[in-house]
CSV table of C-alpha atoms in Angstrom, one decimal:
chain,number,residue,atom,x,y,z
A,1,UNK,CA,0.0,0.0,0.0
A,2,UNK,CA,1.4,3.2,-0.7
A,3,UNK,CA,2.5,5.1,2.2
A,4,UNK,CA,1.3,9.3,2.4
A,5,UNK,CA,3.8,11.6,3.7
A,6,UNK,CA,2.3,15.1,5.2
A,7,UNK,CA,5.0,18.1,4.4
A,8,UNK,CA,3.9,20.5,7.7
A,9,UNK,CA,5.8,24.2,5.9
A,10,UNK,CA,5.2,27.3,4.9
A,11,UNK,CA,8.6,27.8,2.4
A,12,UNK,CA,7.2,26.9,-1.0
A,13,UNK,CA,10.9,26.5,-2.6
A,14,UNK,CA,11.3,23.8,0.2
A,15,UNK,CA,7.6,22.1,0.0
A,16,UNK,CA,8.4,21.6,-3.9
A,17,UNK,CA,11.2,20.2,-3.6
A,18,UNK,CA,10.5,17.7,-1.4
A,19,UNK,CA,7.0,17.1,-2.8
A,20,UNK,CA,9.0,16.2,-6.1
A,21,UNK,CA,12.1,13.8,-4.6
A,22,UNK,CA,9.3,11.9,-2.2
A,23,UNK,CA,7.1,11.6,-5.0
A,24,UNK,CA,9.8,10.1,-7.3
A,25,UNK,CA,11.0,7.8,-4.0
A,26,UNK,CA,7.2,6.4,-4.2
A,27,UNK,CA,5.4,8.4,-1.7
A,28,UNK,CA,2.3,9.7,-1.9
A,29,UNK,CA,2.2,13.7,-0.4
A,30,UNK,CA,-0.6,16.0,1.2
A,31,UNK,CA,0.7,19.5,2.3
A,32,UNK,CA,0.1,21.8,5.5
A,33,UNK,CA,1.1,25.7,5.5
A,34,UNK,CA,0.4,25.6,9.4
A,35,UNK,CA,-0.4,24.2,13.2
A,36,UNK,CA,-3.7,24.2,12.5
A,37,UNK,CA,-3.6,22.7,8.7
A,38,UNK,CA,-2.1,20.3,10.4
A,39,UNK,CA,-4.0,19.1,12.5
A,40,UNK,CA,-7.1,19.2,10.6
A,41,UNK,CA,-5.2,17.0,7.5
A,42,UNK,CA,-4.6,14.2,10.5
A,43,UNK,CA,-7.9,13.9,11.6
A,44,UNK,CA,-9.2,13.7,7.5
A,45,UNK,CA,-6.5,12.0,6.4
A,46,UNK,CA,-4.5,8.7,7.1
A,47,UNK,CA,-0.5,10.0,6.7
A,48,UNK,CA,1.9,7.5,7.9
A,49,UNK,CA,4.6,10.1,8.5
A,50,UNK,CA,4.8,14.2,9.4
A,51,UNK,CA,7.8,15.9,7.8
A,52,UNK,CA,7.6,19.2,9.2
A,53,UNK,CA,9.3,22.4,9.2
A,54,UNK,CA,10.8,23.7,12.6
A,55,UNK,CA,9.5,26.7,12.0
A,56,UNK,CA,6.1,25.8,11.0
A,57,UNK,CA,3.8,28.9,11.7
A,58,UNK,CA,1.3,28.2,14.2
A,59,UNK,CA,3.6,26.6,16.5
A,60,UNK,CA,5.2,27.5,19.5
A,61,UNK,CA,8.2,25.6,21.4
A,62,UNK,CA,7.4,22.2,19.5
A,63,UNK,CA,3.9,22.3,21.1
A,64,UNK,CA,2.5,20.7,18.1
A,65,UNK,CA,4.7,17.7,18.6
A,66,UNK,CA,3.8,17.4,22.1
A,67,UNK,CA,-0.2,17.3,21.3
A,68,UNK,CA,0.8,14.9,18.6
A,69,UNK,CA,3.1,12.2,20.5
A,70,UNK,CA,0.6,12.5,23.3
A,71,UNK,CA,-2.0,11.0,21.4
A,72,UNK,CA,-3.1,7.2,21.4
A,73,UNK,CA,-2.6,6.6,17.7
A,74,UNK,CA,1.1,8.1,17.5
A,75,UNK,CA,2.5,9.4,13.9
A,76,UNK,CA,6.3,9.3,12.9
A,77,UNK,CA,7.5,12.9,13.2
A,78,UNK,CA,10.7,14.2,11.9
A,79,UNK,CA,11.7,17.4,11.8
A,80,UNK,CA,13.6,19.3,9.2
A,81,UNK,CA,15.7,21.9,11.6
A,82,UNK,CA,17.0,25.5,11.0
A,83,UNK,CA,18.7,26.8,13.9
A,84,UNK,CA,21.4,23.6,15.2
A,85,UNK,CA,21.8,21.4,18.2
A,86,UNK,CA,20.0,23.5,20.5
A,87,UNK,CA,17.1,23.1,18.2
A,88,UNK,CA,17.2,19.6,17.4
A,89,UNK,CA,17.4,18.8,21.8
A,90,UNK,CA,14.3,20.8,22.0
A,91,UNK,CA,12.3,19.3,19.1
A,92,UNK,CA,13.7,15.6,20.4
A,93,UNK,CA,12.7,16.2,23.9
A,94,UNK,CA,9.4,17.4,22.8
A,95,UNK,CA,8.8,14.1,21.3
A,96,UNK,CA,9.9,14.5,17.5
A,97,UNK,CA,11.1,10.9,16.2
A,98,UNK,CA,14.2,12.3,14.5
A,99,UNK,CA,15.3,15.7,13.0
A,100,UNK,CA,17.6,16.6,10.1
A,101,UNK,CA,19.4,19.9,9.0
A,102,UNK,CA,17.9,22.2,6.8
A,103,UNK,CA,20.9,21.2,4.1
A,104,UNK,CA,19.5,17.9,4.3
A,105,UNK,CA,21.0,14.9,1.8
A,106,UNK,CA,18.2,13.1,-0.5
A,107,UNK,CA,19.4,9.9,0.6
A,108,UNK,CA,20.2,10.7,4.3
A,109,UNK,CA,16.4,11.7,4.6
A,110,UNK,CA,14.9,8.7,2.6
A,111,UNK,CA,16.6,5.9,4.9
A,112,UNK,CA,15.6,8.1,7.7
A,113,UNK,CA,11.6,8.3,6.8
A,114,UNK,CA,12.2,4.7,5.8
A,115,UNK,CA,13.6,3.4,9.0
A,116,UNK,CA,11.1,5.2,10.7
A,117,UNK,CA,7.9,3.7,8.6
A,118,UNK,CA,9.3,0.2,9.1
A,119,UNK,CA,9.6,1.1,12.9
A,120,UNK,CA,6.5,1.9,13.3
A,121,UNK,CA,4.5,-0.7,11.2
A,122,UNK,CA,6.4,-3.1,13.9
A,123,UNK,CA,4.4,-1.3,16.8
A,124,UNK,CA,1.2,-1.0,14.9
A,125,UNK,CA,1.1,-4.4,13.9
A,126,UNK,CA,1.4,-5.3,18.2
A,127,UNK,CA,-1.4,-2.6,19.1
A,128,UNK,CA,-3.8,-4.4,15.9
A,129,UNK,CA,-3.6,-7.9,17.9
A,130,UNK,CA,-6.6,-8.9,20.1
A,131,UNK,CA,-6.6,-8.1,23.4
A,132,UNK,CA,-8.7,-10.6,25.9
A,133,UNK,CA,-9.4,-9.7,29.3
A,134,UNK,CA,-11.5,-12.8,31.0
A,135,UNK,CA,-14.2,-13.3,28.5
A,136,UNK,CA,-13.8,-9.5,27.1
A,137,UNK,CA,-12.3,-9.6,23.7
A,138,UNK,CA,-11.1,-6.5,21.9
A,139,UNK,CA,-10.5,-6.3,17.7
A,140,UNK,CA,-8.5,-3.1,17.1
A,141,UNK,CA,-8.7,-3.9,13.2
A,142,UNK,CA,-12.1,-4.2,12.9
A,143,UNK,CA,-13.4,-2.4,16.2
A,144,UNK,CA,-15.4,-5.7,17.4
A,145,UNK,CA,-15.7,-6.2,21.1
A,146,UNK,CA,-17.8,-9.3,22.8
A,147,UNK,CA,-18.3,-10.5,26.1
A,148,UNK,CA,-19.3,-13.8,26.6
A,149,UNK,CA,-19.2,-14.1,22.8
A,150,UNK,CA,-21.4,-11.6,22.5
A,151,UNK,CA,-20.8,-8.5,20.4
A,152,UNK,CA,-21.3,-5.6,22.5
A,153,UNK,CA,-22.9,-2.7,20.4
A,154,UNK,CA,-20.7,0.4,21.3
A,155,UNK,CA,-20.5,3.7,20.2
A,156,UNK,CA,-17.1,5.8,18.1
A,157,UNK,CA,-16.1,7.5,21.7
A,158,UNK,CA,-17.3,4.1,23.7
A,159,UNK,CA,-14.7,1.8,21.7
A,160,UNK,CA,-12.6,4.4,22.1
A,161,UNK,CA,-12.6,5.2,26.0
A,162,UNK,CA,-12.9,0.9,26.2
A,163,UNK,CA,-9.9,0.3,24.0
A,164,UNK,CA,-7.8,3.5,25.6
A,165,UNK,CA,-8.7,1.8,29.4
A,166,UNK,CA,-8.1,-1.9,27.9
A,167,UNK,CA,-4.2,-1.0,26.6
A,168,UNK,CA,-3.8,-0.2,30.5
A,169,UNK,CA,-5.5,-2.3,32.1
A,170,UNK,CA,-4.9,-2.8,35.5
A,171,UNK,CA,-3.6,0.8,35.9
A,172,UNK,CA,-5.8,4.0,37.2
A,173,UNK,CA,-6.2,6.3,34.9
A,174,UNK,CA,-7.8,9.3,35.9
A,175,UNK,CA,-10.1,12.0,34.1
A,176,UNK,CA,-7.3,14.0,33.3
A,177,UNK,CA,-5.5,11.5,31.2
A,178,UNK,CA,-8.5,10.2,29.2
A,179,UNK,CA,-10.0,13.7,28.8
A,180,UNK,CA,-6.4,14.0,26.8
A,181,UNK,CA,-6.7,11.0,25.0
A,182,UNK,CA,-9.8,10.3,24.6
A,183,UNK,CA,-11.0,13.6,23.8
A,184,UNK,CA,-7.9,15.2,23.0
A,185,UNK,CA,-8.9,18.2,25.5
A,186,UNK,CA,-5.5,20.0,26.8
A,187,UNK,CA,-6.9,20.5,29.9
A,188,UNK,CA,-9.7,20.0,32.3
A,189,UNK,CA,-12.8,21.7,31.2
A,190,UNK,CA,-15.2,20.8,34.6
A,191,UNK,CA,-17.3,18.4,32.3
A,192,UNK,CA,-18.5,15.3,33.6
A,193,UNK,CA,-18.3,13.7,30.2
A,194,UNK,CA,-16.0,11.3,31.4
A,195,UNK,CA,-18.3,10.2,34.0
A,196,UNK,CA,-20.9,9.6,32.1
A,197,UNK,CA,-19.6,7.4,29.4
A,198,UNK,CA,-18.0,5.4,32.1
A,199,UNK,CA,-21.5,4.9,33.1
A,200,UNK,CA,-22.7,3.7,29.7
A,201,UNK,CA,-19.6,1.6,29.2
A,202,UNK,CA,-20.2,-0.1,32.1
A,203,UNK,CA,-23.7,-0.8,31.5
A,204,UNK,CA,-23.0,-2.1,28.0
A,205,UNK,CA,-19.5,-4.3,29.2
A,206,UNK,CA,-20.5,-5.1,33.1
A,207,UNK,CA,-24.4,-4.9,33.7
A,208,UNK,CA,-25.4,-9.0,34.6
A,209,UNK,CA,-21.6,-10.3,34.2
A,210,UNK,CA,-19.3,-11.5,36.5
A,211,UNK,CA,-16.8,-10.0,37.4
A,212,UNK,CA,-16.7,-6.6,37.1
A,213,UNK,CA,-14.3,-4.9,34.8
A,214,UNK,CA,-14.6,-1.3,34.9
A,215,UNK,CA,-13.9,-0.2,38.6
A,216,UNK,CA,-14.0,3.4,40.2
A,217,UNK,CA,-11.1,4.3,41.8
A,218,UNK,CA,-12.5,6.8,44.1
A,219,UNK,CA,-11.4,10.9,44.2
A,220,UNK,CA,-8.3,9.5,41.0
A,221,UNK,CA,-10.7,8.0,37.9
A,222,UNK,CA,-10.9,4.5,36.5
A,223,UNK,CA,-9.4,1.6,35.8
A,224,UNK,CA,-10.3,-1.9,33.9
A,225,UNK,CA,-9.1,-4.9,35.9
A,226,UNK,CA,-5.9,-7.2,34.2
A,227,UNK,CA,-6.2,-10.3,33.3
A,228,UNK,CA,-3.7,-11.3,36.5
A,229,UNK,CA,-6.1,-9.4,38.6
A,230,UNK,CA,-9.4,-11.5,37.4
A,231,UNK,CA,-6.8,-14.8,38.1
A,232,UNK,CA,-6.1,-13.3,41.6
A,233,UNK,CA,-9.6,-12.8,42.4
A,234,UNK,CA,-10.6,-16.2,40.8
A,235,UNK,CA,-8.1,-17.8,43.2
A,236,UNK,CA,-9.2,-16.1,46.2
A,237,UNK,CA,-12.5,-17.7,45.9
A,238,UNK,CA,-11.8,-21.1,45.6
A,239,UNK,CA,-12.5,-23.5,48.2
């Protein structure tokens, strides 16, 4: 399948150029002139890779890398650099997957977006396996859940908040981090959104089962029990 690059730049002389060597490497490209371009090309677009400019307008101190390596479904990011070291340690540390110089070598930068494609097909393929918590099964590839072999009907942000809880399961997560990933909200807004898909959830995933997956975790959030937690308990009972 052929892999889409997005160029995130404002320098038209630079955006051709790369536009034309990427192309001729195989690529397919789509093209940003900002922060906000951006991020409305990701969320109408699958692109397998960001190649952005470190001066991108729109952004501030790498902030847009941040939003985007803080998301569940992560996107190669490398960053083509004006201003040196000090500016390569600052988009690294912000979460960018590599950066080049702005005198960048044709070749240097295709073994680069290539290492970083095959990189990341490696992790994808993990997060696209099954996950099966007691008699809870999750399909990342084609969204299915079932309980008890029985396909659970959930909704876009249900899966979602499920599949988010699932990947930590056993671990608390509280309001603040789902809000984030969920949601993608930056901060804490007062609403009790969160609360009340946790209640659908668990009326859709708990309601006449045994056990109990979804658990409050009082005054922190939420937490969906591991499968060496549902052993524990199962042990505990026996005679």
């Amino acid at each position: 399948m052929e892999k889409v690059i997005l160029i995130a730049a404002d320098n038209q002389e630079r955006v051709q150029q790369l536009m034309e060597k990427l192309g001729q490497a195989g690529y397919k490209v789509t093209h940003a002139l900002n922060y906000s371009e951006v991020v409305a090309a990701l969320q109408r677009t699958n692109a397998d890779l960001l190649l952005m400019d470190s001066k991108l307008p729109g952004m501030s101190h790498f902030n847009l890398v941040q939003r985007l390596t803080g998301r569940r479904e992560q996107i190669p990011i490398i960053v083509i650099g004006n201003d040196g070291s000090d500016e390569a340690i600052q988009a690294l540390e912000s979460g960018a997957h590599d950066y080049i110089p702005n005198e960048w070598d044709t070749r240097e930068l295709l073994a680069r977006i290539s290492n970083l494609l095959r990189l990341f097909q490696t992790g994808r393929k993990e997060q696209d396996e099954i996950i099966r918590i007691g008699d809870l099964a999750i399909d990342p590839l084609c969204r299915n859940v079932t309980r008890e072999n029985e396909t659970l009907a959930l909704t876009h942000r249900e899966y979602d908040l499920l599949l988010f809880l699932a990947r930590r399961q056993g671990q608390v997560c509280t309001r603040e981090d789902i809000l984030r990933e969920v949601w993608d909200y930056d901060f804490h807004t007062g609403t009790n959104v969160v609360d009340v898909y946790i209640l659908h959830l668990r009326e859709k995933i708990d309601k006449g089962r045994r056990p109990k997956l979804l658990r409050t975790i009082r005054g922190i959030g939420y937490k969906l029990l591991s499968q060496d937690e549902i052993d524990a308990n199962t042990k505990d009972r026996l005679p």
